[in-house]
Amino acid sequence: MNRLKFGWGILPVAIFLAIWEGVSRLNLIPGHFFFPPLSTVMQEFYYLIANGVLTDNFLRSLVRVLIGFSAGSVAGIGMGIMMGYKKTVNKALYPIISLLYPIPALGWLPILMLWVGIGEILPIMIIFICSFFPVIYNTITGIESVDKKLIKAAKTLGASDRHILYTVILPLALPNIFTGLRLEAGMAWRVIIAAEMVAIPTGIGALLMRAESLIRVDIIIVCLMVLSAMCFLFERFFLCLELKLTQKWR
Amino acid sequence: MTAIELKNISNSICQGINLKISEGELLVLTGPTGAGKTTLLNIIAGLVDYSGSIFFDSKPINAIPPQKRGVGYLFQDLALFPHLNVYANIAYGLNTERKSLKKVEEKVDSLLKLMNIEHLRDRYPKNLSGGEKQKVALSRTLAISPRILLLDEPFSNIDLRTRKYLRIELRSLQKRLSITTIFVTHNLIEAEEMGDRIAVLCKGKLEQVASSKELFFNPQNEQVIDFIGRPNILKCDSCRMLRGEVAEVKCGEISIIIPYEGGKINKILISPRDVYVSTMKPSTSVMNGYWGTIIKLIPLASIMRFQVKIKDNILLAELPKDLFREFGLKLGKKVFIILKFRGIRVC
């Protein structure tokens, strides 16, 4: 049954790739230079890995995403917990967070370029901002959605406020927190590529821009495929982790 | 065993409540929806703000937080932790006491055995039936060896058969452990079966605290009567035991079969809600069925209350107004009434 389902999932992809290869090889689209066949793209993919260009740029982007996303998420969860749990902290910080949240991560790029200069800190800070605000919101929502009766029950069973936070509130807020992490994990890759295209000379985004200036559509497609794969893998990773931690009781 | 005393307890819902509950007593707290029953439990547990004083064994506990009051609280919707399995749910309160793992395991195992739910040990609440959840929640509450047990309509979401079984189980457990208990319900049969005394709360005020017999035979005011129903009280002239727990009493010219638990019977009481009314006699033979005539109508908001004369007795009955019209009932109409056997109380 699962195999059958997998087959139905893979079939449209296989048909799409076959059409792509066929249309390009048969020159059905004028200006085939701008539309290389799949086989040429895969060949270029292999060359870029073999000569280390893709690996080098990919690793730079990966490290930036991992550092920026981890820091943003940890800070976002921490801040979200404080704001969701302590009403006074929420009242104090909510107006500031509400004002800053709507600014798109890339909107910070010009001011950050002036503040921290063009270096490794810049993309990491952009990813930090991209992850931080949405994770705060999801964490607050998760904490506030915990049934108040459960907290009362824990109190009558003798649990201290801290014990209740760790044993009741946070475990039950996990699904919401993971929703935030999952969405932002993919978004972090989209943002880093955009930031590298605009302001950073290294990384997958920068490689994309160089390929565009050389009119190397095959390299552009390779970069887009890597981006797509990383967004998918990051989102999947958090989905699997969420299921592992919460599926038993949800 | 702990005695409870409430002195002038008030908050936005409850008004000046004074109440004493003896050690090991099971007090049923009843009243219409919105009367403040749950709020009063929350006050005793320390979960909401209030003014006035609460004493456990004559010691004031106002300043003591809910965590340290030693109150076991069974919530209406049970409030089982969905992310913890049965074992972890029951062990939750014990873990907060920092007991050794072995002691925790022993205690949880003994409760699983006591409630006969050992097979549910590793299950999560989402995989439990209503009755099973009930037992797990009760085990979790008892695990911390509470001084006082607060039970908020614990059987409200359970089918009738399981409810009856759990009622008996809970009552015998409460007696065995001698825990002072407050049991909230708005089911009067449940109140009568469970309670040593019954307290009626209406609009945040405690209207009457009495034994079930006293409450039903001598309701203190209109609020209590409105809640329990204005009773039909019939004087018994003679009594004849039929078998086991059934007797026949003569009230004027009619004879009534009643549940009998021994002793002399002076009066019997039946609520108008337990008087069934029909325009025709059922084809099968019926117990406590009589022809009578409607002699007076007392229209209320949504129900029609009316007096039915049966020989030399007058009984109050009531029907929803639309049903009353549907039956074509009016003054002087002949009706067949049946007295619900289990609704008859004796004094």
mmCIF file of C-alpha atoms in Angstrom, chain A residues 147 149-161 163-164 167-168 171-172 247-250, chain B residues 42 45 47-48 66-67 71 73 75 77 79-83 92-93 95-96 124 126 140-141 144:
data_model
loop_
_atom_site.group_PDB
_atom_site.id
_atom_site.type_symbol
_atom_site.label_atom_id
_atom_site.label_comp_id
_atom_site.label_asym_id
_atom_site.label_seq_id
_atom_site.Cartn_x
_atom_site.Cartn_y
_atom_site.Cartn_z
ATOM 1 C CA ASP A 147 -5.844 24.496 29.196
ATOM 2 C CA LYS A 149 -7.642 23.574 34.176
ATOM 3 C CA LEU A 150 -4.461 21.507 33.724
ATOM 4 C CA ILE A 151 -2.425 24.193 35.448
ATOM 5 C CA LYS A 152 -4.952 24.316 38.302
ATOM 6 C CA ALA A 153 -4.847 20.518 38.532
ATOM 7 C CA ALA A 154 -1.039 20.563 38.730
ATOM 8 C CA LYS A 155 -1.222 23.192 41.481
ATOM 9 C CA THR A 156 -3.588 21.141 43.603
ATOM 10 C CA LEU A 157 -1.236 18.199 43.130
ATOM 11 C CA GLY A 158 1.474 20.240 44.833
ATOM 12 C CA ALA A 159 3.537 21.366 41.830
ATOM 13 C CA SER A 160 5.474 24.630 42.057
ATOM 14 C CA ASP A 161 5.138 27.218 39.277
ATOM 15 C CA HIS A 163 7.625 22.520 37.917
ATOM 16 C CA ILE A 164 4.332 23.287 36.155
ATOM 17 C CA THR A 167 6.182 19.454 33.118
ATOM 18 C CA VAL A 168 2.863 20.792 31.855
ATOM 19 C CA PRO A 171 5.307 19.957 26.737
ATOM 20 C CA LEU A 172 1.789 21.045 25.777
ATOM 21 C CA GLN A 247 2.479 11.825 18.291
ATOM 22 C CA LYS A 248 2.037 9.427 21.210
ATOM 23 C CA TRP A 249 -0.395 11.658 23.041
ATOM 24 C CA ARG A 250 -1.961 13.870 20.348
ATOM 25 C CA ASN B 42 -12.038 26.588 43.778
ATOM 26 C CA ALA B 45 -8.673 24.723 46.978
ATOM 27 C CA LEU B 47 -7.434 28.594 43.180
ATOM 28 C CA VAL B 48 -9.446 31.847 43.116
ATOM 29 C CA PRO B 66 -3.084 25.669 46.703
ATOM 30 C CA GLN B 67 0.066 23.563 46.412
ATOM 31 C CA VAL B 71 -6.621 19.235 48.896
ATOM 32 C CA TYR B 73 -9.436 18.109 43.538
ATOM 33 C CA PHE B 75 -12.228 18.475 38.176
ATOM 34 C CA ASP B 77 -13.620 17.502 32.954
ATOM 35 C CA ALA B 79 -8.063 17.553 33.640
ATOM 36 C CA LEU B 80 -5.855 14.552 32.944
ATOM 37 C CA PHE B 81 -2.517 15.584 31.477
ATOM 38 C CA PRO B 82 -2.823 14.497 27.830
ATOM 39 C CA HIS B 83 0.943 14.225 27.307
ATOM 40 C CA TYR B 92 2.562 13.497 39.014
ATOM 41 C CA GLY B 93 1.709 14.681 42.517
ATOM 42 C CA ASN B 95 6.974 13.426 41.944
ATOM 43 C CA THR B 96 6.402 16.953 43.208
ATOM 44 C CA TYR B 124 -2.442 7.829 27.212
ATOM 45 C CA LYS B 126 -6.794 9.857 24.522
ATOM 46 C CA ARG B 140 -4.194 10.789 40.710
ATOM 47 C CA THR B 141 -6.170 12.781 43.259
ATOM 48 C CA ILE B 144 -1.124 12.617 47.215
#
